[in-house]
Structures are given as structure tokens and as C-alpha cells.
């Protein structure tokens, strides 16, 4: 990996690689079949500092940089993509938004349990009629004394069922566009907060995705994140970090697919020799490895921008766009290399192929990433 990594970053990578291979990977196939949420993994990951990696130790986080986080996420994703998406949402969107925009009291009450992994968090922005266009959301939060009354339905919420708290966006002022959207930290178990339908998905089966329904749900005004009207910007800013996470996840799954394919091709004999000897396959391996490396470099570059405190919106979108499309090509090739066996559940590549499919969709589709990148090039004229 040509990107210069410090000794500390390499140490994090080695530690998480060992954990992912020994603890997470062996049960991934079974988890995919049973759809069981890996709560026990998150307990251990919390102890290792993987659930609030970029949060300072004073709030029970690991105080790591984004590059270390990206390296860790790549390792976890290679072992189990379902586990990695929960880790990604927890770190990039939930912990980061409370750390960046929360009050001291909110950090004490909510960030510490999240960063230590004692509580799983979710982020509820998407709605049945507002996916790529979150400004058109219809969930409302109406001020009532020292509280807000939230009404509406959120859809496709990662960890919606298994989380202990959810950051929910809602309109506080219908007359304003994005400036009329606010964010709230809503704890599970309060009246009017209902976990709805859980989606039956083609991949990421051990990570729950569900509807969250709010019916006259009364949330204290102390739980509002940032100022009234800050919700859309908080979501966009944290989604930038989330997109770096999905890019890292893509690299991790693609590496696992390449490793599995190389292993298979070396052991599979046809026409009197291992199929890895055929040039037709060797060139496919070369293309897979090159694409994976390019995606890894883009992802690390975006992480590095973030660590330097520079704007990283476009870099995050480019990394997410390229890496998520790359992993779909790579896993398709990996399945083809495995032949008929690749189509069975005896080998992990069919799971990689299914898990990767949503990477070009969630946290902003490929089309939305192209909107972000082209807006930047054509309108903003900022230096890349
Ligand atoms: N950082 C900071 N501010 C930003 C921003 C960013 N990345 N992007 C936009 N903004 C600001 C703009 O500057 C603007 O503010 P001002 O008016 O003060 O200048 C404001 O937000 C509105 O910007 P736009 O007019 O560009 O907004 P838009 O409505 O045209 O939408 C968009 C822009 C990029 C298309 C955006 O809507 C978007 O990213 N859509 C995709 C949403 C998405 O990713 N959803 C996934 C949800 S999470 C998930 O997948 C589930 C999960 O649990 C993992």
C-alpha cells in the first residue's frame, strides 16, 4: 500500500485484521443465513475501541484519526459486511454528529455510551417519499413548551431495530427549505416511538434495516442536536464522513473477494493444471487488484483530507462512487472465477456479491455522488 501509513496506523490495521479474521469472519456465513444481529461482536469491538474510533478518550472514544478508522473498517468489512455497516453508521454518522454538534450534556449522556459501544446508534433521515431528496421529507417536529412533538415515518434505517438511540431529522419550519429541518436525539422506549417493518434484504442480512414510526412522540428540547434548522447541514456533513466509510467497506469486501478467488483458482484444476495458470484468469486478477488499489488510495486520500481539517465533500463522493462501483465489478468477476461453485452458498463469494449490491445505493446513490462531484466542478470552482 504506497500511501504512507504511520506505525500507529499500521498497528491499528494489524490489530483489527487479527480480530476480524479470528472473531468476526468464522461466523459470517452463518450470520448471513440466520440474519442474527451480531451484538456480541459489537461488545468486543467496543472494548477494542472500534465503535467510537475518532471520538476523543474523554468521551470514551479511541481518539484515532480517520485513516486508522478507514483501515479498521476495511478489515471488518472483509470479514463481515453486515458487521461493518453497523460500525460505519455508528462511527461516521452517529458518534461524529453528536461529537461535532452536541451540547456538553448530550456528549455526557449519549456520546459516551455510543463511543464505548455500550449502545448502538442509528441515523434516521430517509423517508418512504424522500430518499435522494431528503429536503422533501415530511416528518414534523412541533414545539410544545420544553419539548417537540414528532410525527412521521422514517425508512431503510440501518440498526433501527437494534439501536438504543436514533438521530432523527424532522421539519420544524415548513416554510423554509433545508433550513426548516432540525435533528433530534431520540431514545428507544419512549412513548410514540415505534419500530415498524423490518426489510427482508438480498444482502447485509445480519444488519437490520427497518421503518421507524413516530406518533405524537414527545422529545425534550434538550435533545435537539444543534440549533433549530441545523438538521440538514448536520446530516450532509456527517454523510460526507459516512461516504468515506462506505468506500472503505467496498475496498474491504473487494479484497476478500479477490483473496477468495486467488485461493480457489490455485486449487481448482481443469485441463490438467490449476486454472490460475491460464492467462485469461491472470489478467482478470490483475484488473481486480488494480481497481481495488485505486479505490483504496482514493479512500485514504479522502480520509487524509478530513484529518487535515480540509473540505472533503468531493473526495468522499469520489471515493464512494468509485469504490462502490468497483466492488460490484470485482465481486461479479470473483463469482465468475468460481464457476458453478460461486453460485452456491458453500463459498463466500455469493455473499460478497449480494452484500456489495447496496453499496452504490445507500448513503447516497452513485447518481447523487455524480451530482455532488459535477456541482463542485461546474459551479463551485473550488480546487480539488
Ligand atoms: N456539507 C455541508 N453542507 C452541505 C453539504 C455538505 N456536504 N451539502 C449541501 N450542503 C448545504 C449547502 O451548502 C446548502 O446550504 P446553504 O443554503 O446555506 O448554502 C444546503 O446544504 C442545501 O444544499 P443543496 O441546495 O445543494 O441541497 P439539495 O437539496 O440540492 O441536495 C444533495 C443536495 C447532495 C442531492 C443531497 O440532498 C444528498 O446528498 N442527497 C442524498 C441523501 C443521502 O445520501 N441519503 C442517504 C441517507 S443515510 C442511509 O443511506 C441509511 C443508513 O442508515 C446508512
Short mmCIF file of C-alpha atoms and ligand atoms in Angstrom, two decimals:
data_model
loop_
_atom_site.label_atom_id
_atom_site.label_comp_id
_atom_site.label_asym_id
_atom_site.label_seq_id
_atom_site.Cartn_x
_atom_site.Cartn_y
_atom_site.Cartn_z
CA UNK A 1 0.00 0.00 0.00
CA UNK A 2 2.02 3.05 -1.23
CA UNK A 3 0.05 5.58 0.86
CA UNK A 4 2.38 6.37 3.74
CA UNK A 5 1.00 4.89 6.94
CA UNK A 6 2.41 5.68 10.37
CA UNK A 7 3.47 2.95 12.82
CA UNK A 8 0.36 3.66 14.86
CA UNK A 9 -1.94 3.30 11.83
CA UNK A 10 -0.22 0.04 10.85
CA UNK A 11 -0.66 -1.21 14.43
CA UNK A 12 -4.40 -0.49 14.35
CA UNK A 13 -4.65 -2.26 10.99
CA UNK A 14 -2.82 -5.35 12.28
CA UNK A 15 -4.86 -5.50 15.49
CA UNK A 16 -8.21 -5.22 13.68
CA UNK A 17 -7.11 -7.67 10.97
CA UNK A 18 -6.39 -10.30 13.60
CA UNK A 19 -9.67 -9.64 15.42
CA UNK A 20 -11.70 -9.65 12.18
CA UNK A 21 -10.17 -12.88 10.91
CA UNK A 22 -10.32 -14.75 14.23
CA UNK A 23 -13.58 -13.50 15.70
CA UNK A 24 -15.80 -11.94 13.01
CA UNK A 25 -15.10 -13.98 9.84
CA UNK A 26 -15.72 -17.54 11.10
CA UNK A 27 -19.40 -16.86 11.88
CA UNK A 28 -20.20 -14.51 8.98
CA UNK A 29 -21.71 -17.14 6.69
CA UNK A 30 -23.96 -18.49 9.47
CA UNK A 31 -24.99 -14.95 10.41
CA UNK A 32 -25.94 -14.26 6.79
CA UNK A 33 -28.18 -17.34 6.87
CA UNK A 34 -29.84 -16.73 10.25
CA UNK A 35 -29.96 -12.92 9.92
CA UNK A 36 -28.81 -12.73 13.56
CA UNK A 37 -27.59 -9.29 14.68
CA UNK A 38 -24.01 -9.76 15.95
CA UNK A 39 -24.47 -8.00 19.32
CA UNK A 40 -21.61 -9.99 20.84
CA UNK A 41 -19.22 -8.71 18.15
CA UNK A 42 -20.11 -5.12 18.98
CA UNK A 43 -19.45 -5.70 22.66
CA UNK A 44 -15.94 -6.89 21.83
CA UNK A 45 -15.49 -4.14 19.24
CA UNK A 46 -16.48 -1.61 21.89
CA UNK A 47 -13.75 -2.96 24.18
CA UNK A 48 -11.24 -2.63 21.32
CA UNK A 49 -12.25 0.98 20.73
CA UNK A 50 -13.83 0.32 17.32
CA UNK A 51 -17.26 1.83 17.97
CA UNK A 52 -16.19 5.42 18.54
CA UNK A 53 -12.79 5.41 16.90
CA UNK A 54 -12.50 9.11 16.07
CA UNK A 55 -14.00 10.31 19.36
CA UNK A 56 -11.51 11.59 21.97
CA UNK A 57 -10.86 9.40 25.04
CA UNK A 58 -12.56 12.00 27.31
CA UNK A 59 -15.83 10.81 25.73
CA UNK A 60 -14.78 7.15 25.89
CA UNK A 61 -13.66 7.00 22.24
CA UNK A 62 -10.35 5.73 20.87
CA UNK A 63 -9.02 9.14 19.74
CA UNK A 64 -7.85 7.67 16.42
CA UNK A 65 -7.57 9.51 13.10
CA UNK A 66 -9.80 8.88 10.08
CA UNK A 67 -7.08 6.93 8.28
CA UNK A 68 -6.89 4.41 11.15
CA UNK A 69 -10.69 4.21 11.13
CA UNK A 70 -10.74 3.51 7.39
CA UNK A 71 -8.09 0.80 7.74
CA UNK A 72 -10.08 -0.82 10.56
CA UNK A 73 -13.33 -0.69 8.62
CA UNK A 74 -11.70 -2.32 5.57
CA UNK A 75 -10.62 -5.26 7.77
CA UNK A 76 -14.02 -5.70 9.43
CA UNK A 77 -15.83 -5.43 6.05
CA UNK A 78 -13.60 -8.14 4.57
CA UNK A 79 -14.72 -10.44 7.37
CA UNK A 80 -18.42 -9.50 7.53
CA UNK A 81 -20.03 -6.62 5.65
CA UNK A 82 -23.11 -6.68 7.92
CA UNK A 83 -20.92 -6.04 10.95
CA UNK A 84 -19.04 -3.30 9.12
CA UNK A 85 -22.13 -1.28 8.13
CA UNK A 86 -23.23 -1.07 11.76
CA UNK A 87 -19.69 0.02 12.70
CA UNK A 88 -19.69 2.58 9.89
CA UNK A 89 -23.02 4.19 10.80
CA UNK A 90 -22.09 4.22 14.49
CA UNK A 91 -18.71 5.89 13.92
CA UNK A 92 -19.18 8.14 10.91
CA UNK A 93 -22.69 9.40 11.30
CA UNK A 94 -23.97 8.90 14.83
CA UNK A 95 -20.91 9.50 17.04
CA UNK A 96 -19.49 12.20 14.77
CA UNK A 97 -22.70 14.21 14.65
CA UNK A 98 -23.08 14.24 18.44
CA UNK A 99 -19.37 15.00 18.91
CA UNK A 100 -19.42 17.86 16.37
CA UNK A 101 -22.83 19.36 17.10
CA UNK A 102 -23.92 18.09 20.52
CA UNK A 103 -24.01 20.05 23.78
CA UNK A 104 -21.73 19.02 26.65
CA UNK A 105 -24.75 17.43 28.35
CA UNK A 106 -25.60 15.42 25.20
CA UNK A 107 -22.00 14.23 24.94
CA UNK A 108 -22.11 13.05 28.56
CA UNK A 109 -25.48 11.33 28.24
CA UNK A 110 -25.36 9.96 24.71
CA UNK A 111 -21.88 10.06 23.21
CA UNK A 112 -20.08 8.18 25.97
CA UNK A 113 -22.30 5.06 25.79
CA UNK A 114 -22.13 5.15 21.97
CA UNK A 115 -18.38 5.64 21.68
CA UNK A 116 -17.69 2.83 24.14
CA UNK A 117 -20.04 0.51 22.21
CA UNK A 118 -22.47 0.03 25.11
CA UNK A 119 -25.25 1.49 22.95
CA UNK A 120 -25.79 1.10 19.19
CA UNK A 121 -26.94 4.20 17.32
CA UNK A 122 -28.92 4.85 14.15
CA UNK A 123 -29.49 7.86 11.89
CA UNK A 124 -32.98 8.44 10.51
CA UNK A 125 -33.07 10.80 7.53
CA UNK A 126 -34.67 8.78 4.71
CA UNK A 127 -38.45 8.51 4.35
CA UNK A 128 -40.76 6.50 2.06
CA UNK A 129 -41.06 9.51 -0.30
CA UNK A 130 -37.73 11.21 0.46
CA UNK A 131 -34.59 9.22 -0.35
CA UNK A 132 -32.16 11.03 -2.65
CA UNK A 133 -34.05 14.25 -1.91
CA UNK A 134 -34.11 14.48 1.90
CA UNK A 135 -35.20 18.14 1.86
CA UNK A 136 -38.64 16.93 0.76
CA UNK A 137 -39.09 14.90 3.97
CA UNK A 138 -42.47 15.17 5.68
CA UNK A 139 -41.72 14.19 9.29
CA UNK A 140 -42.55 17.16 11.52
CA UNK A 141 -41.39 18.32 14.95
CA UNK A 142 -43.69 20.90 16.51
CA UNK A 143 -42.51 22.86 19.54
CA UNK A 144 -44.68 22.36 22.63
CA UNK A 145 -43.27 24.10 25.71
CA UNK A 146 -39.98 22.46 26.67
CA UNK A 147 -40.44 19.66 24.12
CA UNK A 148 -41.08 18.83 20.45
CA UNK A 149 -43.85 16.53 19.21
CA UNK A 150 -42.54 14.37 16.37
CA UNK A 151 -44.81 12.74 13.76
CA UNK A 152 -43.75 10.81 10.66
CA UNK A 153 -42.20 7.64 9.23
CA UNK A 154 -38.51 7.00 8.51
CA UNK A 155 -37.49 4.21 6.13
CA UNK A 156 -34.43 1.97 5.48
CA UNK A 157 -32.88 2.79 8.83
CA UNK A 158 -29.71 0.80 9.47
CA UNK A 159 -29.73 -0.65 13.03
CA UNK A 160 -33.22 0.83 13.51
CA UNK A 161 -34.38 -2.19 15.49
CA UNK A 162 -31.21 -2.91 17.47
CA UNK A 163 -30.19 0.62 18.33
CA UNK A 164 -30.65 2.26 21.72
CA UNK A 165 -30.96 5.74 20.29
CA UNK A 166 -31.65 7.33 16.95
CA UNK A 167 -30.82 10.73 15.50
CA UNK A 168 -33.99 11.79 13.71
CA UNK A 169 -34.42 14.68 11.30
CA UNK A 170 -37.76 16.49 11.11
CA UNK A 171 -39.24 19.71 9.76
CA UNK A 172 -39.53 22.40 12.40
CA UNK A 173 -40.48 25.10 9.89
CA UNK A 174 -42.45 24.06 6.81
CA UNK A 175 -41.92 27.45 5.18
CA UNK A 176 -38.15 27.03 5.00
CA UNK A 177 -36.43 24.61 2.62
CA UNK A 178 -33.42 22.80 4.12
CA UNK A 179 -33.19 25.49 6.80
CA UNK A 180 -36.51 24.26 8.24
CA UNK A 181 -35.08 20.83 9.14
CA UNK A 182 -33.79 20.05 12.66
CA UNK A 183 -32.18 16.97 14.23
CA UNK A 184 -33.16 15.25 17.49
CA UNK A 185 -31.62 12.52 19.61
CA UNK A 186 -34.46 10.13 20.38
CA UNK A 187 -34.07 7.29 22.86
CA UNK A 188 -35.74 3.93 22.39
CA UNK A 189 -38.66 3.04 24.57
CA UNK A 190 -40.25 6.47 24.80
CA UNK A 191 -43.99 6.67 24.05
CA UNK A 192 -44.87 7.22 20.40
CA UNK A 193 -41.60 5.78 19.05
CA UNK A 194 -42.47 2.57 17.21
CA UNK A 195 -40.17 0.17 15.38
CA UNK A 196 -42.01 -0.78 12.20
CA UNK A 197 -41.48 -3.27 9.37
CA UNK A 198 -38.02 -4.86 9.08
CA UNK A 199 -36.85 -5.24 5.48
CA UNK A 200 -36.09 -8.67 4.05
CA UNK A 201 -32.97 -7.87 2.01
CA UNK A 202 -30.82 -9.62 -0.60
CA UNK A 203 -27.62 -8.80 1.33
CA UNK A 204 -26.23 -7.40 4.58
CA UNK A 205 -28.67 -9.83 6.18
CA UNK A 206 -27.26 -9.66 9.73
CA UNK A 207 -27.68 -5.87 9.86
CA UNK A 208 -31.28 -4.84 10.41
CA UNK A 209 -32.90 -2.20 8.21
CA UNK A 210 -36.35 -1.02 9.20
CA UNK A 211 -39.05 1.62 9.39
CA UNK A 212 -39.22 3.88 12.42
CA UNK A 213 -42.60 5.43 13.13
CA UNK A 214 -43.21 8.50 15.28
CA UNK A 215 -46.72 9.10 16.54
CA UNK A 216 -47.05 12.18 18.73
CA UNK A 217 -43.64 11.29 20.11
CA UNK A 218 -42.66 13.87 22.76
CA UNK A 219 -38.94 14.61 22.82
CA UNK A 220 -37.34 17.06 25.22
CA UNK A 221 -35.98 20.24 23.62
CA UNK A 222 -32.69 19.37 25.38
CA UNK A 223 -32.39 16.51 22.88
CA UNK A 224 -32.29 18.80 19.83
CA UNK A 225 -28.92 18.47 18.14
CA UNK A 226 -27.53 21.87 17.21
CA UNK A 227 -29.78 24.83 16.58
CA UNK A 228 -33.27 24.74 15.07
CA UNK A 229 -32.79 24.49 11.29
CA UNK A 230 -29.32 22.88 11.53
CA UNK A 231 -30.57 19.33 10.83
CA UNK A 232 -29.94 19.19 7.08
CA UNK A 233 -26.41 20.54 7.32
CA UNK A 234 -25.61 18.15 10.17
CA UNK A 235 -26.87 15.25 8.04
CA UNK A 236 -24.93 16.35 4.94
CA UNK A 237 -21.71 16.97 6.83
CA UNK A 238 -21.86 13.63 8.62
CA UNK A 239 -22.86 11.81 5.43
CA UNK A 240 -19.60 13.06 3.91
CA UNK A 241 -17.81 11.03 6.58
CA UNK A 242 -20.29 8.19 6.10
CA UNK A 243 -19.40 8.04 2.42
CA UNK A 244 -15.72 7.55 3.26
CA UNK A 245 -16.92 4.67 5.44
CA UNK A 246 -18.87 3.04 2.59
CA UNK A 247 -15.83 3.42 0.32
CA UNK A 248 -13.68 1.64 2.94
CA UNK A 249 -16.32 -1.06 3.27
CA UNK A 250 -16.24 -1.55 -0.52
CA UNK A 251 -12.46 -1.96 -0.51
CA UNK A 252 -12.66 -4.50 2.34
CA UNK A 253 -15.25 -6.67 0.60
CA UNK A 254 -13.42 -6.44 -2.75
CA UNK A 255 -10.14 -7.56 -1.14
CA UNK A 256 -11.90 -10.52 0.46
CA UNK A 257 -13.42 -11.45 -2.94
CA UNK A 258 -10.00 -11.26 -4.63
CA UNK A 259 -8.34 -13.35 -1.88
CA UNK A 260 -11.08 -15.99 -2.13
CA UNK A 261 -10.74 -16.09 -5.93
CA UNK A 262 -6.96 -16.48 -5.87
CA UNK A 263 -7.25 -19.30 -3.34
CA UNK A 264 -9.92 -21.02 -5.39
CA UNK A 265 -8.09 -20.64 -8.71
CA UNK A 266 -4.87 -22.07 -7.28
CA UNK A 267 -6.70 -25.16 -6.02
CA UNK A 268 -9.03 -25.77 -8.96
CA UNK A 269 -7.59 -27.96 -11.72
CA UNK A 270 -9.03 -28.03 -15.24
CA UNK A 271 -7.37 -29.14 -18.47
CA UNK A 272 -4.57 -30.64 -16.38
CA UNK A 273 -3.49 -27.56 -14.46
CA UNK A 274 -4.67 -25.07 -11.84
CA UNK A 275 -6.95 -22.53 -13.51
CA UNK A 276 -4.72 -19.76 -12.01
CA UNK A 277 -2.19 -20.68 -14.72
CA UNK A 278 -4.47 -19.52 -17.54
CA UNK A 279 -3.70 -16.06 -18.81
CA UNK A 280 -7.41 -15.33 -19.21
CA UNK A 281 -7.77 -15.52 -15.43
CA UNK A 282 -4.44 -13.94 -14.55
CA UNK A 283 -5.42 -10.78 -16.42
CA UNK A 284 -8.72 -10.66 -14.56
CA UNK A 285 -6.79 -10.89 -11.27
CA UNK A 286 -4.52 -8.05 -12.40
CA UNK A 287 -7.52 -5.84 -13.22
CA UNK A 288 -9.24 -6.67 -9.93
CA UNK A 289 -6.11 -5.86 -7.89
CA UNK A 290 -5.51 -2.60 -9.77
CA UNK A 291 -9.08 -1.39 -9.27
CA UNK A 292 -9.01 -2.29 -5.58
CA UNK A 293 -5.75 -0.41 -5.08
CA UNK A 294 -7.11 2.68 -6.88
CA UNK A 295 -10.21 2.66 -4.65
CA UNK A 296 -8.10 2.22 -1.51
CA UNK A 297 -5.93 5.20 -2.46
CA UNK A 298 -8.97 7.42 -3.14
CA UNK A 299 -10.48 6.38 0.19
CA UNK A 300 -7.29 7.06 2.13
CA UNK A 301 -6.87 10.41 0.35
CA UNK A 302 -10.39 11.47 1.40
CA UNK A 303 -9.67 10.33 4.98
CA UNK A 304 -6.43 12.25 4.95
CA UNK A 305 -8.23 15.43 3.79
CA UNK A 306 -10.62 15.03 6.71
CA UNK A 307 -7.75 14.51 9.15
CA UNK A 308 -6.06 17.69 7.92
CA UNK A 309 -9.26 19.64 8.55
CA UNK A 310 -9.75 20.40 4.86
CA UNK A 311 -13.06 20.18 3.00
CA UNK A 312 -13.53 16.57 1.90
CA UNK A 313 -17.05 16.51 0.44
CA UNK A 314 -15.95 15.89 -3.15
CA UNK A 315 -13.15 13.48 -2.22
CA UNK A 316 -15.64 11.48 -0.12
CA UNK A 317 -18.13 11.35 -3.01
CA UNK A 318 -15.43 10.33 -5.49
CA UNK A 319 -14.15 7.61 -3.17
CA UNK A 320 -17.69 6.33 -2.52
CA UNK A 321 -18.64 6.43 -6.21
CA UNK A 322 -15.54 4.68 -7.48
CA UNK A 323 -15.13 2.14 -4.65
CA UNK A 324 -18.79 1.07 -4.54
CA UNK A 325 -18.94 0.56 -8.33
CA UNK A 326 -15.54 -1.17 -8.23
CA UNK A 327 -16.66 -3.73 -5.63
CA UNK A 328 -19.68 -4.64 -7.74
CA UNK A 329 -17.40 -5.36 -10.72
CA UNK A 330 -14.88 -7.23 -8.56
CA UNK A 331 -17.41 -9.44 -6.78
CA UNK A 332 -19.09 -10.28 -10.11
CA UNK A 333 -15.70 -11.38 -11.50
CA UNK A 334 -14.94 -13.33 -8.32
CA UNK A 335 -18.21 -15.23 -8.69
CA UNK A 336 -17.45 -15.99 -12.35
CA UNK A 337 -13.97 -17.29 -11.47
CA UNK A 338 -15.60 -19.73 -9.01
CA UNK A 339 -17.83 -21.09 -11.80
CA UNK A 340 -20.82 -23.11 -10.60
CA UNK A 341 -19.40 -23.22 -7.07
CA UNK A 342 -19.58 -19.44 -6.91
CA UNK A 343 -23.33 -19.65 -7.31
CA UNK A 344 -23.65 -21.88 -4.22
CA UNK A 345 -23.66 -20.97 -0.57
CA UNK A 346 -20.69 -23.30 0.03
CA UNK A 347 -18.34 -20.45 -0.91
CA UNK A 348 -18.36 -16.88 0.45
CA UNK A 349 -18.31 -15.09 -2.92
CA UNK A 350 -22.08 -15.17 -3.46
CA UNK A 351 -22.45 -13.36 -0.11
CA UNK A 352 -19.84 -10.77 -1.13
CA UNK A 353 -21.74 -10.26 -4.39
CA UNK A 354 -25.09 -9.80 -2.62
CA UNK A 355 -23.69 -7.63 0.19
CA UNK A 356 -21.91 -5.27 -2.23
CA UNK A 357 -25.01 -4.56 -4.28
CA UNK A 358 -26.36 -1.89 -1.92
CA UNK A 359 -23.06 -0.01 -1.69
CA UNK A 360 -23.89 2.00 -4.83
CA UNK A 361 -27.27 2.84 -3.29
CA UNK A 362 -27.12 3.68 0.41
CA UNK A 363 -25.61 6.85 1.91
CA UNK A 364 -26.23 8.50 -1.45
CA UNK A 365 -26.62 6.61 -4.73
CA UNK A 366 -23.92 6.69 -7.41
CA UNK A 367 -26.12 9.19 -9.24
CA UNK A 368 -26.17 11.51 -6.20
CA UNK A 369 -22.37 11.24 -5.87
CA UNK A 370 -22.14 12.34 -9.52
CA UNK A 371 -24.43 15.29 -8.72
CA UNK A 372 -22.15 16.32 -5.82
CA UNK A 373 -18.97 15.95 -7.90
CA UNK A 374 -20.30 17.69 -11.02
CA UNK A 375 -21.84 20.55 -8.97
CA UNK A 376 -18.44 21.07 -7.47
CA UNK A 377 -16.64 21.09 -10.81
CA UNK A 378 -19.19 23.20 -12.69
CA UNK A 379 -20.41 25.62 -10.04
CA UNK A 380 -18.16 25.95 -7.06
CA UNK A 381 -14.86 26.11 -8.95
CA UNK A 382 -13.05 25.15 -5.74
CA UNK A 383 -9.67 23.49 -6.09
CA UNK A 384 -9.89 19.72 -5.97
N1 LIG B 1 -21.68 19.69 3.74
C1 LIG B 1 -22.16 20.83 4.31
N2 LIG B 1 -23.22 21.50 3.80
C2 LIG B 1 -23.80 20.99 2.70
C3 LIG B 1 -23.35 19.80 2.08
C4 LIG B 1 -22.24 19.15 2.65
N3 LIG B 1 -21.76 18.03 2.12
N4 LIG B 1 -24.14 19.56 1.02
C5 LIG B 1 -25.04 20.53 0.96
N5 LIG B 1 -24.83 21.40 1.98
C6 LIG B 1 -25.58 22.63 2.26
C7 LIG B 1 -25.45 23.63 1.10
O1 LIG B 1 -24.31 24.44 1.24
C8 LIG B 1 -26.73 24.42 1.26
O2 LIG B 1 -26.59 25.36 2.31
P1 LIG B 1 -26.77 26.97 2.08
O3 LIG B 1 -28.12 27.18 1.52
O4 LIG B 1 -26.58 27.54 3.44
O5 LIG B 1 -25.69 27.34 1.13
C9 LIG B 1 -27.71 23.39 1.75
O6 LIG B 1 -26.96 22.35 2.35
C10 LIG B 1 -28.58 22.82 0.65
O7 LIG B 1 -27.74 22.35 -0.35
P2 LIG B 1 -28.29 21.96 -1.80
O8 LIG B 1 -29.15 23.09 -2.29
O9 LIG B 1 -27.15 21.51 -2.62
O10 LIG B 1 -29.27 20.74 -1.41
P3 LIG B 1 -30.12 19.79 -2.36
O11 LIG B 1 -31.47 19.66 -1.80
O12 LIG B 1 -29.98 20.23 -3.78
O13 LIG B 1 -29.41 18.34 -2.17
C11 LIG B 1 -27.83 16.58 -2.33
C12 LIG B 1 -28.09 18.10 -2.25
C13 LIG B 1 -26.35 16.41 -2.45
C14 LIG B 1 -28.52 15.94 -3.55
C15 LIG B 1 -28.35 15.94 -1.03
O14 LIG B 1 -29.72 16.02 -0.94
C16 LIG B 1 -27.94 14.47 -0.87
O15 LIG B 1 -26.81 14.18 -0.51
N6 LIG B 1 -28.87 13.53 -1.13
C17 LIG B 1 -28.63 12.10 -0.83
C18 LIG B 1 -29.10 11.79 0.55
C19 LIG B 1 -28.46 10.55 1.10
O16 LIG B 1 -27.26 10.33 0.98
N7 LIG B 1 -29.27 9.74 1.77
C20 LIG B 1 -28.78 8.57 2.42
C21 LIG B 1 -29.30 8.54 3.83
S1 LIG B 1 -28.45 7.58 5.02
C22 LIG B 1 -28.61 5.96 4.58
O17 LIG B 1 -28.33 5.61 3.49
C23 LIG B 1 -29.14 4.95 5.53
C24 LIG B 1 -28.23 4.47 6.57
O18 LIG B 1 -28.66 4.28 7.70
C25 LIG B 1 -26.84 4.06 6.28
#
